[in-house]
Short mmCIF file of C-alpha atoms in Angstrom, two decimals:
data_model
loop_
_atom_site.label_atom_id
_atom_site.label_comp_id
_atom_site.label_asym_id
_atom_site.label_seq_id
_atom_site.Cartn_x
_atom_site.Cartn_y
_atom_site.Cartn_z
CA MET A 26 -14.35 -37.42 7.32
CA GLN A 27 -11.59 -39.14 9.83
CA ASN A 28 -9.22 -36.97 7.91
CA ILE A 29 -10.99 -33.43 8.43
CA LYS A 30 -11.63 -34.26 11.92
CA TRP A 31 -7.63 -34.85 12.74
CA CYS A 32 -7.11 -31.95 10.73
CA THR A 33 -8.80 -29.31 12.68
CA GLY A 34 -7.43 -31.01 16.09
CA LEU A 35 -4.08 -30.69 14.42
CA LEU A 36 -5.26 -26.11 13.69
CA LEU A 37 -6.17 -26.08 17.29
CA LEU A 38 -2.94 -27.92 18.57
CA LEU A 39 -0.67 -25.43 16.79
CA PHE A 40 -3.05 -22.46 17.34
CA CYS A 41 -2.65 -22.94 20.87
CA ASN A 42 1.18 -23.37 21.01
CA ILE A 43 3.11 -20.80 18.27
CA THR A 44 3.87 -18.11 20.22
CA GLY A 45 5.86 -14.84 18.76
CA ILE A 46 3.89 -13.90 15.71
CA ALA A 47 4.64 -11.23 13.53
CA GLN A 48 1.82 -8.52 12.05
CA GLY A 49 1.57 -7.56 8.59
CA PRO A 50 -0.53 -9.07 5.76
CA PRO A 51 -0.41 -12.96 5.22
CA ILE A 52 1.51 -14.11 2.02
CA THR A 53 -1.19 -16.82 0.67
CA GLY A 54 -3.90 -15.53 3.29
CA ASP A 55 -5.93 -12.87 3.97
CA LYS A 56 -6.28 -9.74 6.63
CA PRO A 57 -8.92 -7.58 8.13
CA VAL A 58 -7.51 -4.55 8.51
CA MET A 59 -7.24 -2.07 5.94
CA LEU A 60 -5.73 1.02 5.15
CA GLY A 61 -7.16 4.60 5.51
CA ALA A 62 -9.83 6.38 3.46
CA ASN A 63 -9.21 7.18 -0.16
CA SER A 64 -5.61 4.42 -0.39
CA TRP A 65 -4.48 2.46 -3.47
CA VAL A 66 -2.65 -0.73 -3.33
CA VAL A 67 -1.12 -2.51 -6.32
CA LYS A 68 0.45 -5.87 -6.03
CA THR A 69 1.58 -9.06 -7.83
CA LEU A 70 1.85 -12.65 -6.30
CA THR A 71 2.53 -15.49 -8.88
CA GLU A 72 2.26 -18.98 -8.10
CA ILE A 73 4.20 -21.68 -9.62
CA ARG A 74 2.16 -24.59 -9.29
CA SER A 75 3.41 -28.74 -9.64
CA THR A 76 0.96 -31.01 -10.16
CA GLU A 77 1.34 -34.78 -11.10
CA GLU A 78 -0.03 -33.79 -15.13
CA GLY A 79 2.75 -30.22 -15.31
CA THR A 80 3.34 -27.19 -14.26
CA PHE A 81 1.06 -24.37 -14.00
CA THR A 82 1.73 -20.54 -13.87
CA LYS A 83 -0.54 -17.90 -12.13
CA ALA A 84 0.87 -14.10 -12.65
CA PRO A 85 -1.64 -12.26 -11.28
CA LEU A 86 -1.97 -8.14 -11.62
CA MET A 87 -3.93 -6.83 -8.26
CA VAL A 88 -5.15 -3.28 -8.14
CA HIS A 89 -7.10 -3.14 -4.43
CA TYR A 90 -8.78 0.67 -3.40
CA LEU A 91 -10.52 1.99 -0.62
CA PRO A 92 -13.47 4.31 -0.84
CA THR A 93 -13.66 4.28 2.90
CA ALA A 94 -11.25 3.20 6.01
CA ASN A 95 -13.75 -0.07 6.32
CA THR A 96 -14.58 -1.36 2.69
CA LEU A 97 -12.40 -2.50 -0.45
CA ILE A 98 -13.32 -2.89 -3.64
CA GLY A 99 -10.39 -4.65 -5.56
CA VAL A 100 -10.05 -6.46 -9.49
CA HIS A 101 -7.19 -9.52 -10.19
CA ILE A 102 -6.50 -10.25 -13.71
CA PRO A 103 -4.20 -12.95 -13.83
CA PHE A 104 -2.39 -14.18 -17.07
CA VAL A 105 -1.89 -17.70 -16.64
CA ASN A 106 1.16 -20.32 -18.21
CA THR A 107 0.11 -24.29 -18.74
CA ARG A 108 2.69 -26.55 -19.41
CA PHE A 109 1.81 -30.23 -19.39
CA ASP A 110 4.67 -32.89 -18.68
CA GLN A 111 2.70 -35.74 -20.81
CA ASN A 112 2.57 -34.44 -24.61
CA ASN A 113 4.95 -31.31 -24.00
CA PHE A 114 2.44 -28.72 -24.67
CA SER A 115 2.19 -24.95 -23.45
CA GLU A 116 0.54 -22.64 -24.30
CA GLN A 117 -0.46 -19.01 -22.01
CA SER A 118 -4.14 -17.44 -21.87
CA LEU A 119 -6.08 -15.57 -19.49
CA GLY A 120 -7.46 -16.91 -16.31
CA ASP A 121 -10.05 -16.46 -14.07
CA ILE A 122 -10.77 -12.61 -13.63
CA GLU A 123 -11.58 -11.99 -10.00
CA ILE A 124 -13.69 -9.37 -8.24
CA LEU A 125 -13.19 -8.46 -4.83
CA GLY A 126 -15.32 -6.75 -1.92
CA LYS A 127 -14.44 -6.17 1.33
CA TYR A 128 -16.02 -5.15 4.28
CA GLN A 129 -14.67 -4.26 8.14
CA PHE A 130 -18.26 -4.90 10.51
CA TYR A 131 -16.35 -4.71 13.92
CA ARG A 132 -13.55 -3.36 15.05
CA LYS A 133 -11.63 -3.13 18.73
CA ASP A 134 -8.62 -0.93 19.63
CA GLY A 135 -6.59 -0.88 22.63
CA LYS A 136 -3.34 0.18 22.89
CA GLY A 137 -1.29 -1.15 20.82
CA LYS A 138 -3.48 -3.64 19.53
CA THR A 139 -7.02 -4.19 17.51
CA PHE A 140 -8.86 -7.11 16.95
CA ARG A 141 -11.34 -6.71 13.88
CA LEU A 142 -14.09 -8.72 11.27
CA VAL A 143 -14.40 -8.47 7.89
CA ALA A 144 -16.64 -9.98 5.70
CA LYS A 145 -15.18 -11.04 2.04
CA THR A 146 -16.04 -11.71 -0.98
CA LEU A 147 -14.63 -12.39 -4.49
CA GLN A 148 -16.60 -12.97 -7.64
CA MET A 149 -14.41 -15.37 -10.08
CA LEU A 150 -15.65 -14.67 -14.05
CA PRO A 151 -15.31 -17.30 -16.72
CA THR A 152 -12.56 -16.10 -18.78
CA GLY A 153 -10.30 -18.39 -18.88
CA ARG A 154 -9.84 -21.78 -20.28
CA GLU A 155 -12.11 -24.69 -18.75
CA LEU A 156 -8.23 -26.46 -17.09
CA ASN A 157 -10.08 -27.65 -14.19
CA LEU A 158 -7.31 -25.58 -12.50
CA GLU A 159 -8.67 -24.25 -8.64
CA ARG A 160 -7.42 -20.77 -8.18
CA ILE A 161 -6.19 -20.52 -11.48
CA SER A 162 -7.76 -21.34 -14.34
CA MET A 163 -11.53 -23.57 -14.51
CA GLY A 164 -13.49 -20.86 -17.17
CA ASN A 165 -16.38 -21.39 -15.09
CA TYR A 166 -18.05 -18.96 -12.80
CA GLN A 167 -17.44 -19.50 -9.22
CA SER A 168 -18.42 -16.87 -6.03
CA TYR A 169 -16.63 -17.31 -2.70
CA VAL A 170 -18.11 -15.17 0.55
CA SER A 171 -15.87 -15.93 3.85
CA LEU A 172 -15.15 -14.04 7.30
CA ILE A 173 -11.77 -13.15 8.11
CA ALA A 174 -10.95 -12.10 12.17
CA GLY A 175 -7.37 -10.72 12.89
CA TYR A 176 -6.07 -9.87 16.03
CA GLU A 177 -3.16 -7.86 15.82
CA SER A 178 -0.61 -6.19 18.22
CA LEU A 179 3.04 -4.63 17.79
CA LYS A 180 4.46 -8.00 18.48
CA TYR A 181 2.54 -10.09 16.68
CA GLY A 182 -0.50 -10.95 15.09
CA ILE A 183 -3.16 -14.44 13.65
CA SER A 184 -5.36 -14.06 10.42
CA ASN A 185 -8.28 -16.68 10.34
CA GLU A 186 -10.55 -16.91 7.22
CA LEU A 187 -13.67 -19.09 6.76
CA GLY A 188 -15.24 -19.32 3.72
CA TYR A 189 -16.90 -21.42 0.90
CA GLY A 190 -16.56 -21.31 -2.89
CA LEU A 191 -19.32 -22.32 -4.20
CA GLN A 192 -19.06 -23.41 -8.49
CA PRO A 193 -22.85 -23.74 -9.55
CA PHE A 194 -21.47 -25.66 -13.37
CA ASN A 195 -19.13 -28.00 -11.49
CA ASP A 196 -18.73 -30.07 -8.94
CA MET A 197 -15.88 -28.29 -7.42
CA ASP A 198 -17.69 -26.47 -3.80
CA GLU A 199 -15.48 -26.08 -1.19
CA LEU A 200 -15.18 -25.30 2.00
CA ARG A 201 -11.54 -23.54 3.15
CA TYR A 202 -9.85 -22.46 6.20
CA GLN A 203 -7.07 -20.71 6.31
CA LEU A 204 -4.61 -19.69 9.03
CA SER A 205 -1.20 -17.33 9.32
CA PHE A 206 1.35 -16.62 11.98
CA GLY A 207 4.20 -15.13 11.74
CA LEU A 208 7.44 -14.64 13.37
CA PRO A 209 9.04 -10.90 13.72
CA LEU A 210 13.11 -10.92 13.11
CA MET A 211 13.57 -7.14 13.33
CA LYS A 212 12.41 -4.84 15.85
CA PRO A 213 9.37 -2.59 14.89
CA SER A 214 10.77 0.58 13.87
CA TYR A 215 9.16 4.14 11.77
CA PRO A 216 9.44 4.47 9.08
CA VAL A 217 8.23 0.94 8.62
CA LYS A 218 11.16 -1.33 7.34
CA LYS A 219 10.65 -5.06 8.96
CA VAL A 220 11.23 -8.77 8.14
CA ASN A 221 8.94 -11.19 9.04
CA LEU A 222 8.78 -15.12 8.41
CA TYR A 223 5.06 -16.42 7.47
CA PHE A 224 3.40 -20.18 8.94
CA GLU A 225 0.13 -20.56 6.97
CA TYR A 226 -2.41 -23.11 6.47
CA GLN A 227 -4.87 -23.42 3.91
CA SER A 228 -7.48 -26.63 4.44
CA SER A 229 -10.21 -27.57 1.48
CA TRP A 230 -12.61 -29.66 1.57
CA PHE A 231 -14.30 -30.08 -1.50
CA VAL A 232 -17.94 -31.12 -0.39
CA ASN A 233 -19.28 -32.57 -3.48
CA LEU A 234 -16.48 -35.12 -4.00
CA ASP A 235 -15.59 -35.95 -0.24
CA GLU A 236 -11.65 -34.93 -1.18
CA TYR A 237 -9.22 -32.98 1.35
CA MET A 238 -6.42 -30.62 0.49
CA LEU A 239 -4.29 -29.74 3.63
CA LEU A 240 -1.47 -27.40 2.65
CA TYR A 241 1.29 -25.62 5.08
CA ALA A 242 3.48 -22.90 3.40
CA GLN A 243 6.96 -21.65 4.24
CA GLY A 244 7.24 -17.13 4.39
CA VAL A 245 9.18 -14.68 4.33
CA GLN A 246 8.15 -11.40 4.16
CA TYR A 247 10.16 -7.61 3.55
CA ALA A 248 8.66 -4.82 3.80
CA LYS A 249 10.00 -0.34 3.86
CA GLY A 250 8.30 2.06 3.56
CA GLN A 251 5.30 1.88 1.09
CA PHE A 252 6.88 -1.51 -0.61
CA THR A 253 6.41 -4.68 0.31
CA VAL A 254 8.33 -8.12 -1.48
CA GLU A 255 7.65 -11.31 -0.61
CA ALA A 256 7.94 -14.97 -1.30
CA ALA A 257 6.89 -18.67 -0.01
CA ILE A 258 6.80 -22.28 -0.27
CA GLN A 259 3.64 -24.44 -0.18
CA PHE A 260 3.26 -28.10 -0.17
CA PRO A 261 0.23 -30.56 0.66
CA LEU A 262 1.08 -32.31 4.46
CA ILE A 263 -3.00 -34.38 3.18
CA GLN A 264 -4.27 -34.78 0.08
CA THR A 265 -7.03 -36.81 -1.38
CA ALA A 266 -7.65 -35.83 -4.31
CA SER A 267 -8.89 -38.31 -6.95
CA ASP A 268 -7.97 -35.82 -9.70
CA GLN A 269 -4.09 -35.02 -11.02
CA ARG A 270 -4.40 -31.53 -11.66
CA LEU A 271 -5.43 -30.60 -7.91
CA GLN A 272 -2.66 -33.23 -6.70
CA ARG A 273 -0.54 -30.80 -5.68
CA GLN A 274 3.32 -31.30 -5.47
CA PHE A 275 4.25 -27.70 -4.32
CA SER A 276 3.53 -24.32 -5.31
CA VAL A 277 6.44 -21.65 -5.55
CA ILE A 278 5.14 -18.63 -4.20
CA PHE A 279 6.82 -14.55 -4.96
CA GLY A 280 5.11 -10.97 -5.16
CA THR A 281 5.96 -7.73 -4.63
CA ARG A 282 2.85 -4.64 -3.02
CA TYR A 283 2.94 -0.92 -2.97
CA ILE A 284 1.00 1.36 -1.02
CA PHE A 285 -0.32 4.84 -2.44
#
């Protein structure tokens, strides 16, 4: 619990002191700003995760559709590659399929700026193997609900997400908080052409295990028109997990998205 208090203070300090933030969708987090009605987004976001037991890769195909300007539904179909260092065993399989739903229930716009709140649900189906790999392949049903709050202007944007992941068939329930900042490297232009740096934090408390993890991701994003490419490296600042598959060394994350 002492680690949780210390990390909460760290995140608040970072929130108060970082300026010059870029707008745009975070790489490892989520954002409340949605596209117009009847829009489609096709994206990938591959994670190569190095742990004490081996290297695990998740490569999902994600399709999002917006029936209205304030609702979104989506499906994520992940393909997983696992490699265990101890016995040099590797295999490819299907991971846990995810069903996504988002509803924007509050919006306040100003001149060149907006603040929005979104309710989110992510239902993870037990289609993967029981590998105890959080957010990759658990092989158990999981339900995640969260609140996303974000502010964006022509010069900067901040995204926050607070959520709880329930796993009724094991002891991996998680209280998660994600915070994303960015730094623009180009002036706003139309058609869209921008490069952003991202500074992203993930705080995870596994409540039944009483274990804690704080991750930091440094990323870069390039967007031109309807196409975006992005990459980040994520590593732990604090982790108290006893399970070696939860003990992360680092993750390499990269992906693309296309809007139509």
